[in-house]
Amino acid sequence: MPESENPVFKRDFCAYYDAVTGRPPRDTLLAALASVDSEPSTNEIRFAVDLGCGEGRDTVELLHRGWRVLAIDSNPEAIHRLLSRPDINLQLLDTQIIRFEEVILPESVNLINSSFALPFCPPEHFPSLWEKVVISLRVGGRFCGQLFGDRDSWAIQTSMNHHSRTQIEMLLQPFEIEMLNEEEHPGKTALGDEKYWHIFHIVARKKPYTLV
């Protein structure tokens, strides 16, 4: 059943932003940043894309660490909330309001973060989006974020994409996997709705000479 026909599944992102305000950055981002910090440092300002940035909990962490960030979201309210924060350096931040299927990613990116966002890309556009992610990253650059598994309770939604572990491993072939944690259990959403979670938490470093 398409999402628009399903009265149970409605994404109230404003309520979601209210619910998660003040929460810390995602563990996948922190793990990726720890790996970056363990490598020899350079004088260049590192550049990250936060793809589906939401209200900006991960973008803010990157900015606080001195990264230059392109924060992308399709929801104008998300970008408005991010730009309204008093604790960030706006000189390091660029934003775009655009849908996943229309996004054009920059070249030679050090990090692409996408926390709980990529599953909301329409399935027919996900392969193209993932290809853009791989191409956008420089060799040694990292992807961190989440994809939803095929046993997730939202897998019935035809407007979302879900993957088996085998499919996830295929997607990650261009990368050295630094984290691939599979989480599966009943629980609740940030808004308190009952949900069965099947999530893959990912940190992966792009291999040299990747052919997509």
PDB file of C-alpha atoms in Angstrom:
ATOM      1  CA  MET A   1       0.000   0.000   0.000  1.00  0.00           C
ATOM      2  CA  PRO A   2       1.544   3.374  -0.910  1.00  0.00           C
ATOM      3  CA  GLU A   3       2.373   5.607   2.001  1.00  0.00           C
ATOM      4  CA  SER A   4      -0.236   8.167   0.947  1.00  0.00           C
ATOM      5  CA  GLU A   5      -2.919   5.497   1.298  1.00  0.00           C
ATOM      6  CA  ASN A   6      -1.742   4.262   4.679  1.00  0.00           C
ATOM      7  CA  PRO A   7      -3.226   6.252   7.564  1.00  0.00           C
ATOM      8  CA  VAL A   8      -0.915   4.520  10.063  1.00  0.00           C
ATOM      9  CA  PHE A   9       2.328   5.670   8.454  1.00  0.00           C
ATOM     10  CA  LYS A  10       2.626   9.436   8.443  1.00  0.00           C
ATOM     11  CA  ARG A  11       5.955  11.116   8.990  1.00  0.00           C
ATOM     12  CA  ASP A  12       5.435  14.150  11.237  1.00  0.00           C
ATOM     13  CA  PHE A  13       8.964  15.466  11.018  1.00  0.00           C
ATOM     14  CA  CYS A  14       8.286  18.608  13.051  1.00  0.00           C
ATOM     15  CA  ALA A  15       7.141  16.464  15.965  1.00  0.00           C
ATOM     16  CA  TYR A  16      10.167  14.226  15.430  1.00  0.00           C
ATOM     17  CA  TYR A  17      12.534  17.196  15.523  1.00  0.00           C
ATOM     18  CA  ASP A  18      10.934  18.337  18.779  1.00  0.00           C
ATOM     19  CA  ALA A  19      11.330  14.842  20.247  1.00  0.00           C
ATOM     20  CA  VAL A  20      15.032  14.498  19.446  1.00  0.00           C
ATOM     21  CA  THR A  21      16.160  18.054  20.196  1.00  0.00           C
ATOM     22  CA  GLY A  22      19.170  17.999  22.472  1.00  0.00           C
ATOM     23  CA  ARG A  23      20.106  14.384  21.807  1.00  0.00           C
ATOM     24  CA  PRO A  24      23.800  13.652  21.200  1.00  0.00           C
ATOM     25  CA  PRO A  25      25.288  12.837  17.789  1.00  0.00           C
ATOM     26  CA  ARG A  26      24.874   9.302  16.503  1.00  0.00           C
ATOM     27  CA  ASP A  27      27.368   6.641  17.574  1.00  0.00           C
ATOM     28  CA  THR A  28      28.151   5.855  13.937  1.00  0.00           C
ATOM     29  CA  LEU A  29      29.288   9.433  13.356  1.00  0.00           C
ATOM     30  CA  LEU A  30      31.384   9.425  16.524  1.00  0.00           C
ATOM     31  CA  ALA A  31      33.004   6.135  15.480  1.00  0.00           C
ATOM     32  CA  ALA A  32      33.805   7.504  12.026  1.00  0.00           C
ATOM     33  CA  LEU A  33      35.285  10.675  13.506  1.00  0.00           C
ATOM     34  CA  ALA A  34      37.411   8.633  15.909  1.00  0.00           C
ATOM     35  CA  SER A  35      38.823   6.723  12.935  1.00  0.00           C
ATOM     36  CA  VAL A  36      39.538   9.958  11.081  1.00  0.00           C
ATOM     37  CA  ASP A  37      41.267  11.407  14.148  1.00  0.00           C
ATOM     38  CA  SER A  38      43.488   8.313  14.399  1.00  0.00           C
ATOM     39  CA  GLU A  39      44.957   8.996  10.962  1.00  0.00           C
ATOM     40  CA  PRO A  40      47.826  11.404  10.221  1.00  0.00           C
ATOM     41  CA  SER A  41      46.531  14.943  10.364  1.00  0.00           C
ATOM     42  CA  THR A  42      46.768  17.487   7.562  1.00  0.00           C
ATOM     43  CA  ASN A  43      46.305  21.232   7.482  1.00  0.00           C
ATOM     44  CA  GLU A  44      43.275  21.036   5.215  1.00  0.00           C
ATOM     45  CA  ILE A  45      39.771  21.677   6.532  1.00  0.00           C
ATOM     46  CA  ARG A  46      37.881  18.413   6.269  1.00  0.00           C
ATOM     47  CA  PHE A  47      34.646  18.413   4.300  1.00  0.00           C
ATOM     48  CA  ALA A  48      31.519  16.393   5.178  1.00  0.00           C
ATOM     49  CA  VAL A  49      28.064  15.984   3.704  1.00  0.00           C
ATOM     50  CA  ASP A  50      25.232  15.318   6.148  1.00  0.00           C
ATOM     51  CA  LEU A  51      22.658  13.678   3.896  1.00  0.00           C
ATOM     52  CA  GLY A  52      19.194  13.935   5.429  1.00  0.00           C
ATOM     53  CA  CYS A  53      20.530  16.131   8.218  1.00  0.00           C
ATOM     54  CA  GLY A  54      17.232  16.655  10.048  1.00  0.00           C
ATOM     55  CA  GLU A  55      17.432  19.243  12.797  1.00  0.00           C
ATOM     56  CA  GLY A  56      21.227  18.929  12.725  1.00  0.00           C
ATOM     57  CA  ARG A  57      22.390  16.873  15.703  1.00  0.00           C
ATOM     58  CA  ASP A  58      25.230  15.368  13.622  1.00  0.00           C
ATOM     59  CA  THR A  59      25.952  18.490  11.591  1.00  0.00           C
ATOM     60  CA  VAL A  60      26.488  20.458  14.801  1.00  0.00           C
ATOM     61  CA  GLU A  61      29.049  17.931  16.050  1.00  0.00           C
ATOM     62  CA  LEU A  62      30.988  18.197  12.802  1.00  0.00           C
ATOM     63  CA  LEU A  63      30.924  21.994  12.922  1.00  0.00           C
ATOM     64  CA  HIS A  64      32.082  22.034  16.533  1.00  0.00           C
ATOM     65  CA  ARG A  65      35.091  19.966  15.432  1.00  0.00           C
ATOM     66  CA  GLY A  66      35.971  22.460  12.731  1.00  0.00           C
ATOM     67  CA  TRP A  67      34.680  20.538   9.716  1.00  0.00           C
ATOM     68  CA  ARG A  68      33.163  22.263   6.718  1.00  0.00           C
ATOM     69  CA  VAL A  69      29.678  20.782   6.205  1.00  0.00           C
ATOM     70  CA  LEU A  70      27.083  20.643   3.461  1.00  0.00           C
ATOM     71  CA  ALA A  71      23.823  19.799   5.246  1.00  0.00           C
ATOM     72  CA  ILE A  72      21.082  18.453   2.961  1.00  0.00           C
ATOM     73  CA  ASP A  73      17.435  17.798   3.753  1.00  0.00           C
ATOM     74  CA  SER A  74      14.175  17.879   1.813  1.00  0.00           C
ATOM     75  CA  ASN A  75      12.302  19.501   4.695  1.00  0.00           C
ATOM     76  CA  PRO A  76      12.617  23.311   4.907  1.00  0.00           C
ATOM     77  CA  GLU A  77      11.803  23.171   8.622  1.00  0.00           C
ATOM     78  CA  ALA A  78      14.877  21.018   9.248  1.00  0.00           C
ATOM     79  CA  ILE A  79      17.183  23.512   7.573  1.00  0.00           C
ATOM     80  CA  HIS A  80      15.462  26.431   9.314  1.00  0.00           C
ATOM     81  CA  ARG A  81      16.039  24.849  12.718  1.00  0.00           C
ATOM     82  CA  LEU A  82      19.663  24.137  11.915  1.00  0.00           C
ATOM     83  CA  LEU A  83      20.384  27.655  10.684  1.00  0.00           C
ATOM     84  CA  SER A  84      18.651  29.116  13.751  1.00  0.00           C
ATOM     85  CA  ARG A  85      21.071  27.488  16.182  1.00  0.00           C
ATOM     86  CA  PRO A  86      23.179  30.061  18.056  1.00  0.00           C
ATOM     87  CA  ASP A  87      26.070  27.663  18.749  1.00  0.00           C
ATOM     88  CA  ILE A  88      27.406  26.988  15.243  1.00  0.00           C
ATOM     89  CA  ASN A  89      29.831  28.651  12.853  1.00  0.00           C
ATOM     90  CA  LEU A  90      27.706  29.485   9.831  1.00  0.00           C
ATOM     91  CA  GLN A  91      30.847  30.260   7.827  1.00  0.00           C
ATOM     92  CA  LEU A  92      31.601  26.527   7.799  1.00  0.00           C
ATOM     93  CA  LEU A  93      28.056  25.529   6.849  1.00  0.00           C
ATOM     94  CA  ASP A  94      26.259  25.301   3.522  1.00  0.00           C
ATOM     95  CA  THR A  95      22.727  23.940   3.214  1.00  0.00           C
ATOM     96  CA  GLN A  96      20.494  22.551   0.490  1.00  0.00           C
ATOM     97  CA  ILE A  97      16.774  21.799   0.512  1.00  0.00           C
ATOM     98  CA  ILE A  98      16.377  18.994  -1.997  1.00  0.00           C
ATOM     99  CA  ARG A  99      14.963  15.487  -2.291  1.00  0.00           C
ATOM    100  CA  PHE A 100      17.206  12.424  -2.386  1.00  0.00           C
ATOM    101  CA  GLU A 101      16.292  11.625  -5.978  1.00  0.00           C
ATOM    102  CA  GLU A 102      17.381  15.092  -7.127  1.00  0.00           C
ATOM    103  CA  VAL A 103      20.522  15.583  -5.076  1.00  0.00           C
ATOM    104  CA  ILE A 104      23.893  16.255  -6.707  1.00  0.00           C
ATOM    105  CA  LEU A 105      26.793  15.522  -4.378  1.00  0.00           C
ATOM    106  CA  PRO A 106      30.130  17.357  -4.502  1.00  0.00           C
ATOM    107  CA  GLU A 107      33.414  15.684  -5.354  1.00  0.00           C
ATOM    108  CA  SER A 108      36.258  14.607  -3.064  1.00  0.00           C
ATOM    109  CA  VAL A 109      34.289  14.497   0.186  1.00  0.00           C
ATOM    110  CA  ASN A 110      36.013  13.243   3.356  1.00  0.00           C
ATOM    111  CA  LEU A 111      32.836  11.964   5.015  1.00  0.00           C
ATOM    112  CA  ILE A 112      29.217  11.351   4.093  1.00  0.00           C
ATOM    113  CA  ASN A 113      26.975  10.935   7.116  1.00  0.00           C
ATOM    114  CA  SER A 114      23.370   9.813   6.788  1.00  0.00           C
ATOM    115  CA  SER A 115      21.761   8.940  10.096  1.00  0.00           C
ATOM    116  CA  PHE A 116      18.416   7.109   9.776  1.00  0.00           C
ATOM    117  CA  ALA A 117      17.727   8.964   6.517  1.00  0.00           C
ATOM    118  CA  LEU A 118      18.640   6.819   3.496  1.00  0.00           C
ATOM    119  CA  PRO A 119      15.788   4.324   4.088  1.00  0.00           C
ATOM    120  CA  PHE A 120      13.374   7.132   3.187  1.00  0.00           C
ATOM    121  CA  CYS A 121      14.747   7.379  -0.336  1.00  0.00           C
ATOM    122  CA  PRO A 122      12.177   5.882  -2.755  1.00  0.00           C
ATOM    123  CA  PRO A 123      13.383   2.367  -3.695  1.00  0.00           C
ATOM    124  CA  GLU A 124      13.526   3.104  -7.412  1.00  0.00           C
ATOM    125  CA  HIS A 125      15.965   5.964  -6.756  1.00  0.00           C
ATOM    126  CA  PHE A 126      18.121   4.331  -4.093  1.00  0.00           C
ATOM    127  CA  PRO A 127      20.639   2.621  -6.464  1.00  0.00           C
ATOM    128  CA  SER A 128      21.397   5.931  -8.147  1.00  0.00           C
ATOM    129  CA  LEU A 129      21.703   7.719  -4.803  1.00  0.00           C
ATOM    130  CA  TRP A 130      24.070   5.092  -3.429  1.00  0.00           C
ATOM    131  CA  GLU A 131      26.206   5.334  -6.569  1.00  0.00           C
ATOM    132  CA  LYS A 132      26.426   9.099  -6.005  1.00  0.00           C
ATOM    133  CA  VAL A 133      27.560   8.489  -2.426  1.00  0.00           C
ATOM    134  CA  VAL A 134      30.345   6.156  -3.533  1.00  0.00           C
ATOM    135  CA  ILE A 135      31.537   8.439  -6.322  1.00  0.00           C
ATOM    136  CA  SER A 136      31.426  11.554  -4.134  1.00  0.00           C
ATOM    137  CA  LEU A 137      33.786  10.163  -1.503  1.00  0.00           C
ATOM    138  CA  ARG A 138      37.507  10.521  -2.033  1.00  0.00           C
ATOM    139  CA  VAL A 139      39.670   7.418  -1.623  1.00  0.00           C
ATOM    140  CA  GLY A 140      39.925   6.864   2.127  1.00  0.00           C
ATOM    141  CA  GLY A 141      36.756   8.865   2.734  1.00  0.00           C
ATOM    142  CA  ARG A 142      34.073   7.370   4.932  1.00  0.00           C
ATOM    143  CA  PHE A 143      30.371   6.694   4.876  1.00  0.00           C
ATOM    144  CA  CYS A 144      28.576   6.407   8.203  1.00  0.00           C
ATOM    145  CA  GLY A 145      24.914   5.947   8.932  1.00  0.00           C
ATOM    146  CA  GLN A 146      22.072   3.445   8.933  1.00  0.00           C
ATOM    147  CA  LEU A 147      20.151   1.295   6.491  1.00  0.00           C
ATOM    148  CA  PHE A 148      17.041  -0.657   7.448  1.00  0.00           C
ATOM    149  CA  GLY A 149      16.836  -4.425   7.245  1.00  0.00           C
ATOM    150  CA  ASP A 150      14.208  -6.466   5.439  1.00  0.00           C
ATOM    151  CA  ARG A 151      12.612  -7.617   8.721  1.00  0.00           C
ATOM    152  CA  ASP A 152      11.948  -4.066   9.908  1.00  0.00           C
ATOM    153  CA  SER A 153       8.242  -3.422  10.480  1.00  0.00           C
ATOM    154  CA  TRP A 154       8.351  -0.527   8.016  1.00  0.00           C
ATOM    155  CA  ALA A 155       9.473  -2.878   5.228  1.00  0.00           C
ATOM    156  CA  ILE A 156       5.831  -3.059   4.079  1.00  0.00           C
ATOM    157  CA  GLN A 157       6.051   0.590   3.046  1.00  0.00           C
ATOM    158  CA  THR A 158       6.576   0.758  -0.703  1.00  0.00           C
ATOM    159  CA  SER A 159       7.895   4.317  -0.434  1.00  0.00           C
ATOM    160  CA  MET A 160      10.937   3.165   1.579  1.00  0.00           C
ATOM    161  CA  ASN A 161      13.924   0.919   0.880  1.00  0.00           C
ATOM    162  CA  HIS A 162      15.041  -2.027   2.993  1.00  0.00           C
ATOM    163  CA  HIS A 163      17.875  -4.523   2.559  1.00  0.00           C
ATOM    164  CA  SER A 164      18.962  -7.990   3.606  1.00  0.00           C
ATOM    165  CA  ARG A 165      22.406  -8.430   5.142  1.00  0.00           C
ATOM    166  CA  THR A 166      23.649  -9.938   1.878  1.00  0.00           C
ATOM    167  CA  GLN A 167      22.429  -6.886  -0.007  1.00  0.00           C
ATOM    168  CA  ILE A 168      24.122  -4.582   2.524  1.00  0.00           C
ATOM    169  CA  GLU A 169      27.413  -6.443   2.066  1.00  0.00           C
ATOM    170  CA  MET A 170      27.069  -6.049  -1.707  1.00  0.00           C
ATOM    171  CA  LEU A 171      26.503  -2.308  -1.325  1.00  0.00           C
ATOM    172  CA  LEU A 172      29.631  -2.067   0.816  1.00  0.00           C
ATOM    173  CA  GLN A 173      31.956  -3.820  -1.622  1.00  0.00           C
ATOM    174  CA  PRO A 174      33.644  -0.521  -2.560  1.00  0.00           C
ATOM    175  CA  PHE A 175      34.523  -0.041   1.119  1.00  0.00           C
ATOM    176  CA  GLU A 176      36.608  -1.451   3.915  1.00  0.00           C
ATOM    177  CA  ILE A 177      34.015  -2.133   6.608  1.00  0.00           C
ATOM    178  CA  GLU A 178      34.943  -0.599   9.965  1.00  0.00           C
ATOM    179  CA  MET A 179      31.541  -1.158  11.570  1.00  0.00           C
ATOM    180  CA  LEU A 180      28.596  -3.286  10.477  1.00  0.00           C
ATOM    181  CA  ASN A 181      26.378  -3.837  13.495  1.00  0.00           C
ATOM    182  CA  GLU A 182      22.999  -5.453  12.965  1.00  0.00           C
ATOM    183  CA  GLU A 183      20.292  -4.511  15.462  1.00  0.00           C
ATOM    184  CA  GLU A 184      16.946  -6.305  15.644  1.00  0.00           C
ATOM    185  CA  HIS A 185      14.334  -6.014  18.370  1.00  0.00           C
ATOM    186  CA  PRO A 186      10.877  -4.638  19.221  1.00  0.00           C
ATOM    187  CA  GLY A 187      10.851  -1.086  20.463  1.00  0.00           C
ATOM    188  CA  LYS A 188       9.420   2.361  19.917  1.00  0.00           C
ATOM    189  CA  THR A 189      10.059   5.301  17.648  1.00  0.00           C
ATOM    190  CA  ALA A 190      11.159   8.709  18.957  1.00  0.00           C
ATOM    191  CA  LEU A 191       7.463   9.643  18.966  1.00  0.00           C
ATOM    192  CA  GLY A 192       6.549   6.653  21.119  1.00  0.00           C
ATOM    193  CA  ASP A 193       4.967   4.444  18.432  1.00  0.00           C
ATOM    194  CA  GLU A 194       5.460   0.693  18.656  1.00  0.00           C
ATOM    195  CA  LYS A 195       7.888  -0.596  16.024  1.00  0.00           C
ATOM    196  CA  TYR A 196      10.005  -3.646  15.230  1.00  0.00           C
ATOM    197  CA  TRP A 197      13.516  -2.419  14.441  1.00  0.00           C
ATOM    198  CA  HIS A 198      15.905  -4.104  12.018  1.00  0.00           C
ATOM    199  CA  ILE A 199      18.823  -1.748  11.478  1.00  0.00           C
ATOM    200  CA  PHE A 200      22.344  -1.911  10.088  1.00  0.00           C
ATOM    201  CA  HIS A 201      24.743   0.584  11.673  1.00  0.00           C
ATOM    202  CA  ILE A 202      27.574   1.273   9.253  1.00  0.00           C
ATOM    203  CA  VAL A 203      30.980   2.902   9.171  1.00  0.00           C
ATOM    204  CA  ALA A 204      32.961   2.159   6.015  1.00  0.00           C
ATOM    205  CA  ARG A 205      36.127   3.555   4.408  1.00  0.00           C
ATOM    206  CA  LYS A 206      36.322   3.835   0.605  1.00  0.00           C
ATOM    207  CA  LYS A 207      38.899   1.565  -0.979  1.00  0.00           C
ATOM    208  CA  PRO A 208      41.399   2.798  -3.575  1.00  0.00           C
ATOM    209  CA  TYR A 209      40.514   2.669  -7.255  1.00  0.00           C
ATOM    210  CA  THR A 210      36.843   1.907  -6.770  1.00  0.00           C
ATOM    211  CA  LEU A 211      34.884   1.209  -9.935  1.00  0.00           C
ATOM    212  CA  VAL A 212      31.136   1.697  -9.561  1.00  0.00           C
TER     213      VAL A 212
END
